[in-house]
Short mmCIF file of C-alpha atoms in Angstrom, two decimals:
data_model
loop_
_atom_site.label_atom_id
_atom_site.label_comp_id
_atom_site.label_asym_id
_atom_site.label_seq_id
_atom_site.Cartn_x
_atom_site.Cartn_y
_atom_site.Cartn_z
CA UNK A 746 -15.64 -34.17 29.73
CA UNK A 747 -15.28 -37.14 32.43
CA UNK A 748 -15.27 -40.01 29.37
CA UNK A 749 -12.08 -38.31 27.99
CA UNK A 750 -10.38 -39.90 30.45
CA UNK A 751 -11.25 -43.58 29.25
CA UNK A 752 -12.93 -43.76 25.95
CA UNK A 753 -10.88 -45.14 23.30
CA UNK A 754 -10.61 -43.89 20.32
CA UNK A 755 -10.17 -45.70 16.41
CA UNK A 756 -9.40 -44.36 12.73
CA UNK A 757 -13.22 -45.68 11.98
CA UNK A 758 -14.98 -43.25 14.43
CA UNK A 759 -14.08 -40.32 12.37
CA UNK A 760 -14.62 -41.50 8.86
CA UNK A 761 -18.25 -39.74 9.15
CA UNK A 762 -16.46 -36.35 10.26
CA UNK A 763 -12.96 -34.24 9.69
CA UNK A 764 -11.24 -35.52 12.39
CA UNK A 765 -8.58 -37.26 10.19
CA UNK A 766 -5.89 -35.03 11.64
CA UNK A 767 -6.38 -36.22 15.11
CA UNK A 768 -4.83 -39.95 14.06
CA UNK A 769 -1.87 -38.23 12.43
CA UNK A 770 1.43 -38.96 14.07
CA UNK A 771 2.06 -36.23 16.46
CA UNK A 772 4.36 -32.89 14.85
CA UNK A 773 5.48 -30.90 17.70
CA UNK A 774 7.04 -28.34 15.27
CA UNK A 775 3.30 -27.59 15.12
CA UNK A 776 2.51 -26.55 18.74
CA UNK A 777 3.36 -22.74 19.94
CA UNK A 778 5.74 -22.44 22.54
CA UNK A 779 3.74 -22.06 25.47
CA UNK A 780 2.00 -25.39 24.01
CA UNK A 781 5.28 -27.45 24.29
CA UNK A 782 5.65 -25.72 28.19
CA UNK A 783 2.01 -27.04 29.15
CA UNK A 784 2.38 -30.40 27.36
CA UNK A 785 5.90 -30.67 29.19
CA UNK A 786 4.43 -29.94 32.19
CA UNK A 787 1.71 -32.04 32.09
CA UNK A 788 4.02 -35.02 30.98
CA UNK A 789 6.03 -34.34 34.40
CA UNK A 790 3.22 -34.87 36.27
CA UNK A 791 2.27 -37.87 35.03
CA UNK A 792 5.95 -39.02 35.55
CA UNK A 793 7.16 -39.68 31.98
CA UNK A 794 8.85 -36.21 31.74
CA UNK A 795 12.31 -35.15 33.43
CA UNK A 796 13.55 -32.04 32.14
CA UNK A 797 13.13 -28.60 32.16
CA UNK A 798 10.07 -27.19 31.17
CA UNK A 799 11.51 -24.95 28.69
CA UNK A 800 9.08 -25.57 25.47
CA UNK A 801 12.09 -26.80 23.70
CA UNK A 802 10.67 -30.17 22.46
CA UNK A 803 13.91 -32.29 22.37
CA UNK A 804 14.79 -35.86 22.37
CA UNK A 805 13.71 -35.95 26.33
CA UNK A 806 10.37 -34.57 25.31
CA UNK A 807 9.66 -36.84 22.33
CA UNK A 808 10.74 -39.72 24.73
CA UNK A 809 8.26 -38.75 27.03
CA UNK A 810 5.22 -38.33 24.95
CA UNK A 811 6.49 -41.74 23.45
CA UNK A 812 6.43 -43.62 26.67
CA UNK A 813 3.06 -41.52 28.04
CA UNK A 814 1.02 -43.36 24.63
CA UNK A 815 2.50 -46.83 24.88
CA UNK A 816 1.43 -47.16 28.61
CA UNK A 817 -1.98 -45.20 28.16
CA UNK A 818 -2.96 -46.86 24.55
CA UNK A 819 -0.23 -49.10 23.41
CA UNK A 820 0.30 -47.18 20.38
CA UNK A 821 2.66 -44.65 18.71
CA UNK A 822 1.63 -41.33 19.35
CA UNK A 823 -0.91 -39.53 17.28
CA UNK A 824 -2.19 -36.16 17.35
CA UNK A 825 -5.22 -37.30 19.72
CA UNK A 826 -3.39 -38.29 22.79
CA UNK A 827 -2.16 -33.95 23.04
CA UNK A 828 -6.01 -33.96 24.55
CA UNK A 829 -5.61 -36.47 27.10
CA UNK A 830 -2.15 -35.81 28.60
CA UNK A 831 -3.32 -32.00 28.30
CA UNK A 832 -6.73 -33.16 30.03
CA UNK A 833 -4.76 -34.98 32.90
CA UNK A 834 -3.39 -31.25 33.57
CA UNK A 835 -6.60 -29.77 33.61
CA UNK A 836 -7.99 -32.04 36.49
CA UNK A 837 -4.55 -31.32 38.72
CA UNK A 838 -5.14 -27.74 37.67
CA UNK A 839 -9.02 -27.57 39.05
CA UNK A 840 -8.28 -29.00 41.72
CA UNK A 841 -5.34 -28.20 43.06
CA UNK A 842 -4.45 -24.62 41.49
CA UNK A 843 -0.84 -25.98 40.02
CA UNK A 844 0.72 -22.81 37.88
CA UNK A 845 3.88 -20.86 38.05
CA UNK A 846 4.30 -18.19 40.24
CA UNK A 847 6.73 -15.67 40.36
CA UNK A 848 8.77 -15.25 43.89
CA UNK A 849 9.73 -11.58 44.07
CA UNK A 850 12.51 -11.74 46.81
CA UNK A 851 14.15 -14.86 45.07
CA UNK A 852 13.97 -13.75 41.84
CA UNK A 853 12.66 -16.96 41.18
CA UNK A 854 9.54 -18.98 39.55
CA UNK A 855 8.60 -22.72 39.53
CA UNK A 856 5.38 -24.78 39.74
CA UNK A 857 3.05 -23.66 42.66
CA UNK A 858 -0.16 -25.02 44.16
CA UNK A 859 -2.06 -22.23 44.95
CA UNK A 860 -5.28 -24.30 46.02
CA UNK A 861 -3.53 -26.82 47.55
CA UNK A 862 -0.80 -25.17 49.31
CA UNK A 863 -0.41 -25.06 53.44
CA UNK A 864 1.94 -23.13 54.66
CA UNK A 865 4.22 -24.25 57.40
CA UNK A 866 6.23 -22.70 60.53
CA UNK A 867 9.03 -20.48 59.04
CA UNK A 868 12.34 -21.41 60.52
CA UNK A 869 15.71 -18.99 60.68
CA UNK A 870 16.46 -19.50 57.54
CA UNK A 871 12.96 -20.90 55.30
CA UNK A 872 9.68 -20.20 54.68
CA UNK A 873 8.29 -23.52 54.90
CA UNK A 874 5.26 -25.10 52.61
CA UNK A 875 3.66 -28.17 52.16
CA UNK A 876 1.57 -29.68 49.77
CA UNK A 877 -2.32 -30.73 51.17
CA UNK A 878 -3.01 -34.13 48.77
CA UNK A 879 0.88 -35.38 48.72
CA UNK A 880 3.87 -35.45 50.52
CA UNK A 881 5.49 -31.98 48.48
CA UNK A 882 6.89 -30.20 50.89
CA UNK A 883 9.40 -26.86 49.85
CA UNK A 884 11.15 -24.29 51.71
CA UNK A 885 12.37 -21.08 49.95
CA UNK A 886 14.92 -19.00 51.26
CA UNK A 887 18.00 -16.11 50.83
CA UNK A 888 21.01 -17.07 51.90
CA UNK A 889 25.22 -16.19 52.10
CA UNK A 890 27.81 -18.46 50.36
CA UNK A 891 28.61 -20.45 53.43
CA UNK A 892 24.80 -21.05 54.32
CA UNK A 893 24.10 -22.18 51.17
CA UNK A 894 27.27 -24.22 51.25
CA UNK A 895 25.89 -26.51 54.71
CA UNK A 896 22.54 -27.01 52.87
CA UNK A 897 23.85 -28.74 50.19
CA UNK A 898 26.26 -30.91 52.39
CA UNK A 899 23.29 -31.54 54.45
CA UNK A 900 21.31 -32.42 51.34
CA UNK A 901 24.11 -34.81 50.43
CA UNK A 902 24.21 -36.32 53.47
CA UNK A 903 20.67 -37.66 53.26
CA UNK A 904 21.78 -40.02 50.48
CA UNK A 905 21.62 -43.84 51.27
CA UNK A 906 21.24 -45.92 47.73
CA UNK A 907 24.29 -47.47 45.94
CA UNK A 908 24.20 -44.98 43.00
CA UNK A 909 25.96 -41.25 43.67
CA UNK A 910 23.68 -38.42 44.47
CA UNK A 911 23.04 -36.10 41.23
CA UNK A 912 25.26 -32.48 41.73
CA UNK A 913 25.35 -29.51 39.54
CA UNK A 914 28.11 -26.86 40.52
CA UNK A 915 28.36 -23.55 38.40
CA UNK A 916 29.74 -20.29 39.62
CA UNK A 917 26.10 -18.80 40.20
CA UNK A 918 23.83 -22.47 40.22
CA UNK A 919 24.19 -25.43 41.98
CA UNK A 920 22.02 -28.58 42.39
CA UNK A 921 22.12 -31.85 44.99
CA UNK A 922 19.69 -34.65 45.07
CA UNK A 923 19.63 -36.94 47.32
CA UNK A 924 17.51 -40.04 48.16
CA UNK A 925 17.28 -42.01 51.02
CA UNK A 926 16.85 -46.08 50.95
CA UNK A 927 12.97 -46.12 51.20
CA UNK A 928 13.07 -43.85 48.42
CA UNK A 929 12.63 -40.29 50.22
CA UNK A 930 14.21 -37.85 47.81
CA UNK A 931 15.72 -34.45 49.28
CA UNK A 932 16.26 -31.82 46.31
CA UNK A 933 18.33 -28.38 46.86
CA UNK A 934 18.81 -25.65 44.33
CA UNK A 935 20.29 -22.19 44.80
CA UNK A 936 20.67 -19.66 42.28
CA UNK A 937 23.07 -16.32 43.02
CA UNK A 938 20.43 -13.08 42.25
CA UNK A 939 20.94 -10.05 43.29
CA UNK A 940 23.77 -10.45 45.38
CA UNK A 941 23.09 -13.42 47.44
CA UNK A 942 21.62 -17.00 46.94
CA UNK A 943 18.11 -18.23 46.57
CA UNK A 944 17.78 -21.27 47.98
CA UNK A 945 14.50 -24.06 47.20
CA UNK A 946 14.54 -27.19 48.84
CA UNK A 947 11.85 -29.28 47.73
CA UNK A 948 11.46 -32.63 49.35
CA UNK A 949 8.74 -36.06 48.65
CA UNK A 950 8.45 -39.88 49.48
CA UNK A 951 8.92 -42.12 46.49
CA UNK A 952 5.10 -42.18 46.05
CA UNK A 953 5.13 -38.41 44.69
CA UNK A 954 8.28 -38.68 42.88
CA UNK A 955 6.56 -37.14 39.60
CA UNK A 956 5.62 -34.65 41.62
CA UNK A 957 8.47 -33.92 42.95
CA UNK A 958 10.10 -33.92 39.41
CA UNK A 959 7.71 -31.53 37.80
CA UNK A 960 8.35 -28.43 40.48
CA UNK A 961 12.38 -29.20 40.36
CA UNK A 962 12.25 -29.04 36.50
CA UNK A 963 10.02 -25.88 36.78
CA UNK A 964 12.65 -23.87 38.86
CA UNK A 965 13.79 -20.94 36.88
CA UNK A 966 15.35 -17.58 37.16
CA UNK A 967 12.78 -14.53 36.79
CA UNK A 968 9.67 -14.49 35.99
CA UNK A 969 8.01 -17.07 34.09
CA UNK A 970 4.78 -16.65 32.06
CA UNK A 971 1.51 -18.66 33.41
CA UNK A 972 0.53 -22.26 32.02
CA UNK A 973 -1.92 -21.57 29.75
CA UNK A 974 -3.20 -22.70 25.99
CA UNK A 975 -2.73 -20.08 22.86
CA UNK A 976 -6.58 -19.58 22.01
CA UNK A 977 -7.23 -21.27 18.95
CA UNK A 978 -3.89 -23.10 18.56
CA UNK A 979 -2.86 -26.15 17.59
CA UNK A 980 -3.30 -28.20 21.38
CA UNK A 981 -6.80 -26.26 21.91
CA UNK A 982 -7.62 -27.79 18.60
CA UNK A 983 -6.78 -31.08 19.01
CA UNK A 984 -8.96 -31.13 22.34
CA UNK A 985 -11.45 -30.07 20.99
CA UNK A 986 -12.19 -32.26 18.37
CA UNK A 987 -11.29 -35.14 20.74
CA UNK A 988 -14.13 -34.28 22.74
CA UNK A 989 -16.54 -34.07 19.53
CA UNK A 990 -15.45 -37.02 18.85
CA UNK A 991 -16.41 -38.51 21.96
CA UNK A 992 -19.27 -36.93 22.08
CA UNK A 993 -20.03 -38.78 18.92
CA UNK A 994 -19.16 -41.60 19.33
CA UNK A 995 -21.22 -41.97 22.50
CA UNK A 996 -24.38 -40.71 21.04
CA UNK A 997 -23.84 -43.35 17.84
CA UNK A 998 -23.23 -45.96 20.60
CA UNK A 999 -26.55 -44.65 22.60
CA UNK A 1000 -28.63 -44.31 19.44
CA UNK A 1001 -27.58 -47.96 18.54
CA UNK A 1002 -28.55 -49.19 22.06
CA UNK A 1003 -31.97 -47.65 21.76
CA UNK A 1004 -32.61 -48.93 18.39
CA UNK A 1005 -31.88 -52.91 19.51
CA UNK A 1006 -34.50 -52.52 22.58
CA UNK A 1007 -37.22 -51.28 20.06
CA UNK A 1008 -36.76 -53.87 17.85
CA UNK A 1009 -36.64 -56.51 20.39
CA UNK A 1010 -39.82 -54.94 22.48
CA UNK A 1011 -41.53 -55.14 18.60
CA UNK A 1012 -40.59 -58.26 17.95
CA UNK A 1013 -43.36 -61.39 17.95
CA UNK A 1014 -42.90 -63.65 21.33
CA UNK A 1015 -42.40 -67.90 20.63
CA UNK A 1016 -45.66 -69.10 20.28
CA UNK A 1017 -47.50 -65.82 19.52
CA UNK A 1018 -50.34 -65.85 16.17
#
Protein backbone atom coordinates (compact mmCIF):
# COMPACT_ATOMS: atom_id res chain seq x y z
CA UNK A 1 0.00 0.00 0.00
CA UNK A 2 3.38 2.19 0.17
CA UNK A 3 2.98 3.22 -3.88
CA UNK A 4 -0.40 4.88 -2.97
CA UNK A 5 1.40 7.48 -1.77
CA UNK A 6 3.14 8.43 -5.21
CA UNK A 7 1.78 6.62 -8.15
CA UNK A 8 -0.14 8.70 -10.42
CA UNK A 9 -3.00 7.87 -11.71
CA UNK A 10 -4.78 8.61 -15.59
CA UNK A 11 -8.39 8.06 -17.21
CA UNK A 12 -6.39 5.38 -19.58
CA UNK A 13 -5.34 3.00 -16.71
CA UNK A 14 -8.84 1.98 -16.11
CA UNK A 15 -10.26 1.63 -19.55
CA UNK A 16 -9.44 -2.31 -19.15
CA UNK A 17 -11.47 -2.35 -15.72
CA UNK A 18 -14.69 -0.52 -13.88
CA UNK A 19 -12.90 1.97 -12.30
CA UNK A 20 -14.60 4.81 -14.31
CA UNK A 21 -16.14 6.17 -11.14
CA UNK A 22 -12.89 6.84 -9.51
CA UNK A 23 -12.14 9.90 -12.25
CA UNK A 24 -15.60 11.32 -11.57
CA UNK A 25 -15.57 14.73 -9.99
CA UNK A 26 -15.85 14.22 -6.35
CA UNK A 27 -19.91 14.25 -4.79
CA UNK A 28 -19.67 14.60 -1.17
CA UNK A 29 -23.50 14.29 -0.88
CA UNK A 30 -22.32 10.70 -1.49
CA UNK A 31 -20.13 10.01 1.59
CA UNK A 32 -21.92 8.98 5.12
CA UNK A 33 -21.44 11.22 7.81
CA UNK A 34 -18.76 9.74 9.66
CA UNK A 35 -17.02 9.74 6.02
CA UNK A 36 -17.14 13.62 5.76
CA UNK A 37 -15.68 13.61 9.80
CA UNK A 38 -12.60 11.31 8.71
CA UNK A 39 -12.03 13.08 5.36
CA UNK A 40 -12.26 16.47 7.43
CA UNK A 41 -9.98 15.27 9.68
CA UNK A 42 -7.59 14.01 7.57
CA UNK A 43 -7.66 17.32 5.46
CA UNK A 44 -6.67 19.18 8.90
CA UNK A 45 -3.82 17.31 9.19
CA UNK A 46 -2.48 17.85 6.13
CA UNK A 47 -3.15 21.64 6.73
CA UNK A 48 -5.72 22.50 4.03
CA UNK A 49 -8.67 22.15 6.51
CA UNK A 50 -9.73 24.79 9.31
CA UNK A 51 -12.97 24.08 10.67
CA UNK A 52 -14.76 21.99 12.77
CA UNK A 53 -14.85 18.54 12.16
CA UNK A 54 -18.48 18.27 12.16
CA UNK A 55 -19.17 16.06 8.80
CA UNK A 56 -21.03 19.00 7.52
CA UNK A 57 -19.26 19.33 4.10
CA UNK A 58 -19.57 23.14 3.52
CA UNK A 59 -17.91 25.69 1.47
CA UNK A 60 -14.69 25.38 4.01
CA UNK A 61 -14.65 21.70 3.28
CA UNK A 62 -15.02 21.82 -0.51
CA UNK A 63 -12.22 24.54 -0.33
CA UNK A 64 -10.10 22.27 1.32
CA UNK A 65 -10.35 19.17 -0.71
CA UNK A 66 -9.96 21.76 -3.64
CA UNK A 67 -6.68 23.12 -2.52
CA UNK A 68 -5.43 19.39 -1.07
CA UNK A 69 -5.72 18.10 -5.24
CA UNK A 70 -4.22 21.15 -6.89
CA UNK A 71 -1.03 20.94 -4.67
CA UNK A 72 -0.91 16.98 -4.63
CA UNK A 73 -1.92 16.48 -8.56
CA UNK A 74 -2.64 19.77 -10.10
CA UNK A 75 -6.04 18.82 -10.94
CA UNK A 76 -9.71 19.31 -9.93
CA UNK A 77 -10.74 16.84 -7.61
CA UNK A 78 -12.01 13.48 -8.63
CA UNK A 79 -13.34 10.69 -6.76
CA UNK A 80 -9.70 9.03 -6.55
CA UNK A 81 -7.89 11.52 -4.48
CA UNK A 82 -10.81 10.41 -1.21
CA UNK A 83 -8.01 7.35 -1.12
CA UNK A 84 -5.02 9.32 -0.77
CA UNK A 85 -5.98 12.14 1.64
CA UNK A 86 -7.86 9.18 3.54
CA UNK A 87 -4.46 7.11 3.18
CA UNK A 88 -2.37 10.11 4.60
CA UNK A 89 -4.71 9.48 7.83
CA UNK A 90 -4.07 6.01 7.97
CA UNK A 91 -0.19 6.38 8.25
CA UNK A 92 -0.67 9.26 11.21
CA UNK A 93 -3.18 6.79 12.59
CA UNK A 94 -0.58 3.60 12.69
CA UNK A 95 1.71 5.33 13.91
CA UNK A 96 0.80 7.62 16.15
CA UNK A 97 -2.74 6.34 17.52
CA UNK A 98 -4.59 9.89 16.53
CA UNK A 99 -8.59 9.31 17.40
CA UNK A 100 -11.05 11.03 19.58
CA UNK A 101 -11.32 10.35 22.99
CA UNK A 102 -13.81 11.15 25.31
CA UNK A 103 -12.62 13.18 28.66
CA UNK A 104 -15.06 12.16 31.39
CA UNK A 105 -14.39 15.00 33.99
CA UNK A 106 -14.50 17.72 31.17
CA UNK A 107 -17.24 16.55 29.48
CA UNK A 108 -15.22 16.97 26.62
CA UNK A 109 -13.72 15.11 23.34
CA UNK A 110 -11.14 16.20 20.70
CA UNK A 111 -8.33 14.54 18.70
CA UNK A 112 -5.94 12.40 20.93
CA UNK A 113 -2.67 10.57 20.31
CA UNK A 114 -2.89 7.65 22.18
CA UNK A 115 0.50 6.12 20.80
CA UNK A 116 2.20 9.09 20.75
CA UNK A 117 1.18 10.83 23.80
CA UNK A 118 3.72 11.69 26.96
CA UNK A 119 2.34 12.89 29.69
CA UNK A 120 3.79 15.78 31.55
CA UNK A 121 4.08 17.14 35.33
CA UNK A 122 0.51 18.19 36.39
CA UNK A 123 0.53 21.69 37.73
CA UNK A 124 -2.31 23.35 40.26
CA UNK A 125 -4.47 23.80 37.85
CA UNK A 126 -3.56 21.22 34.43
CA UNK A 127 -2.89 17.99 33.57
CA UNK A 128 -0.18 18.51 31.26
CA UNK A 129 0.59 16.42 27.80
CA UNK A 130 2.80 16.54 25.10
CA UNK A 131 3.02 15.20 21.87
CA UNK A 132 6.35 12.62 21.21
CA UNK A 133 7.02 13.42 17.11
CA UNK A 134 5.94 17.34 17.29
CA UNK A 135 5.82 20.18 19.32
CA UNK A 136 1.69 19.52 20.48
CA UNK A 137 1.64 20.14 23.73
CA UNK A 138 -2.15 20.43 25.75
CA UNK A 139 -3.19 20.89 29.19
CA UNK A 140 -6.80 20.05 30.27
CA UNK A 141 -8.29 21.35 33.21
CA UNK A 142 -11.66 22.44 35.55
CA UNK A 143 -11.76 25.64 36.49
CA UNK A 144 -14.07 28.81 38.29
CA UNK A 145 -15.10 31.91 36.24
CA UNK A 146 -12.25 34.04 37.42
CA UNK A 147 -9.56 31.22 36.68
CA UNK A 148 -10.71 30.76 33.50
CA UNK A 149 -10.92 34.50 33.08
CA UNK A 150 -6.63 34.97 33.77
CA UNK A 151 -6.04 32.11 31.25
CA UNK A 152 -7.45 33.73 28.54
CA UNK A 153 -5.80 37.18 29.38
CA UNK A 154 -2.69 35.27 29.70
CA UNK A 155 -3.37 33.60 26.37
CA UNK A 156 -3.87 37.06 24.91
CA UNK A 157 -1.00 38.34 26.19
CA UNK A 158 1.26 35.98 24.26
CA UNK A 159 0.24 37.73 21.02
CA UNK A 160 3.07 39.63 19.12
CA UNK A 161 2.06 39.86 15.12
CA UNK A 162 0.36 42.99 13.63
CA UNK A 163 -3.02 41.23 13.06
CA UNK A 164 -5.54 40.94 16.38
CA UNK A 165 -5.60 37.68 18.18
CA UNK A 166 -8.83 35.50 17.14
CA UNK A 167 -11.62 35.63 20.38
CA UNK A 168 -14.86 33.88 20.71
CA UNK A 169 -17.00 35.03 23.82
CA UNK A 170 -20.46 33.26 24.46
CA UNK A 171 -22.16 32.97 27.78
CA UNK A 172 -20.97 29.19 28.22
CA UNK A 173 -17.79 29.12 25.30
CA UNK A 174 -15.05 31.17 24.79
CA UNK A 175 -11.96 30.99 22.52
CA UNK A 176 -8.35 33.10 22.34
CA UNK A 177 -5.56 32.46 19.98
CA UNK A 178 -2.68 33.89 20.14
CA UNK A 179 0.65 33.78 18.22
CA UNK A 180 3.82 34.98 18.98
CA UNK A 181 6.33 36.66 16.23
CA UNK A 182 8.31 33.42 15.38
CA UNK A 183 5.07 31.97 14.83
CA UNK A 184 4.42 30.04 18.29
CA UNK A 185 0.65 29.80 18.51
CA UNK A 186 -1.02 29.58 22.13
CA UNK A 187 -4.79 28.29 21.80
CA UNK A 188 -7.37 28.38 24.92
CA UNK A 189 -10.87 27.05 24.96
CA UNK A 190 -13.24 26.62 27.89
CA UNK A 191 -16.58 25.30 27.77
CA UNK A 192 -19.12 25.76 31.06
CA UNK A 193 -20.31 21.76 31.89
CA UNK A 194 -21.61 20.81 34.70
CA UNK A 195 -21.25 23.71 36.69
CA UNK A 196 -17.84 24.93 36.12
CA UNK A 197 -15.42 25.42 33.09
CA UNK A 198 -13.35 23.01 31.13
CA UNK A 199 -10.49 24.46 30.13
CA UNK A 200 -7.89 22.98 26.93
CA UNK A 201 -4.99 24.84 26.14
CA UNK A 202 -3.29 23.45 23.30
CA UNK A 203 -0.08 25.05 22.24
CA UNK A 204 2.68 24.37 18.84
CA UNK A 205 5.59 26.17 16.94
CA UNK A 206 4.66 27.29 13.46
CA UNK A 207 6.15 24.01 12.11
CA UNK A 208 3.03 21.92 13.54
CA UNK A 209 0.52 24.49 12.87
CA UNK A 210 -1.79 21.78 11.02
CA UNK A 211 -1.44 20.00 13.83
CA UNK A 212 -2.28 22.25 16.00
CA UNK A 213 -5.40 23.13 13.86
CA UNK A 214 -6.78 19.66 13.59
CA UNK A 215 -7.07 19.01 17.68
CA UNK A 216 -8.55 22.81 18.15
CA UNK A 217 -11.18 22.07 15.41
CA UNK A 218 -11.81 18.62 17.06
CA UNK A 219 -12.77 20.13 20.52
CA UNK A 220 -16.33 19.34 21.26
CA UNK A 221 -18.81 19.00 24.00
CA UNK A 222 -19.65 15.21 25.02
CA UNK A 223 -18.78 12.44 23.65
CA UNK A 224 -17.81 12.07 20.20
CA UNK A 225 -17.95 8.82 18.16
CA UNK A 226 -14.37 7.24 17.01
CA UNK A 227 -12.77 8.04 13.45
CA UNK A 228 -13.58 5.28 11.61
CA UNK A 229 -14.86 4.24 7.83
CA UNK A 230 -18.71 2.86 7.35
CA UNK A 231 -17.82 -0.78 6.05
CA UNK A 232 -18.60 -0.91 2.59
CA UNK A 233 -19.32 2.80 2.00
CA UNK A 234 -18.68 5.08 -0.38
CA UNK A 235 -14.74 6.29 0.95
CA UNK A 236 -13.90 2.40 1.67
CA UNK A 237 -14.87 2.01 -1.93
CA UNK A 238 -13.07 4.45 -3.50
CA UNK A 239 -9.80 3.09 -1.68
CA UNK A 240 -10.18 0.24 -2.64
CA UNK A 241 -10.34 0.35 -6.12
CA UNK A 242 -7.49 2.92 -6.01
CA UNK A 243 -5.33 0.35 -4.74
CA UNK A 244 -6.51 -2.26 -7.57
CA UNK A 245 -5.76 0.07 -9.65
CA UNK A 246 -2.36 0.44 -8.60
CA UNK A 247 -1.89 -2.77 -8.24
CA UNK A 248 -2.59 -2.93 -11.92
CA UNK A 249 -1.08 -0.70 -13.19
CA UNK A 250 2.21 -1.82 -11.65
CA UNK A 251 1.94 -5.35 -12.74
CA UNK A 252 1.07 -4.01 -16.60
CA UNK A 253 4.17 -1.77 -16.10
CA UNK A 254 6.28 -4.98 -14.68
CA UNK A 255 4.90 -7.37 -17.30
CA UNK A 256 5.94 -4.76 -20.00
CA UNK A 257 9.46 -4.46 -18.48
CA UNK A 258 9.93 -8.19 -18.61
CA UNK A 259 8.69 -8.56 -22.03
CA UNK A 260 11.43 -5.77 -23.57
CA UNK A 261 14.47 -7.76 -21.77
CA UNK A 262 13.29 -11.06 -23.51
CA UNK A 263 13.10 -9.67 -26.65
CA UNK A 264 16.29 -7.87 -26.46
CA UNK A 265 18.24 -11.08 -24.77
CA UNK A 266 16.53 -12.97 -28.15
CA UNK A 267 17.47 -10.69 -30.37
CA UNK A 268 20.55 -11.46 -33.08
CA UNK A 269 23.93 -9.44 -31.95
CA UNK A 270 25.70 -6.96 -35.04
CA UNK A 271 27.65 -9.17 -36.90
CA UNK A 272 26.08 -12.51 -35.84
CA UNK A 273 25.14 -15.39 -39.02
Amino acid sequence: MLALACTPLGPDTARSQDYETLFRGFDAQALSHSEKVFLQAALAFEGHYQGLLDGDWGRLSRNAMQRYSRKEFGTEYKEWHLAFVAFSFFERYERDGWDMRYFPDLGISLLWPEKAVLREQSTEYFQNYRHSTSTLAISIGRHPQATTESLHDYTLGVHEISSKPYTVRKRNFAVSSASRADGFTLYTRSNYVRGAWSNIMVSAESKDAAILNAVTSSISVGRAPKLDLDEGGRLEEAIVKTIALIEQEQENTASTGDTSKEDESNAPGVGSG
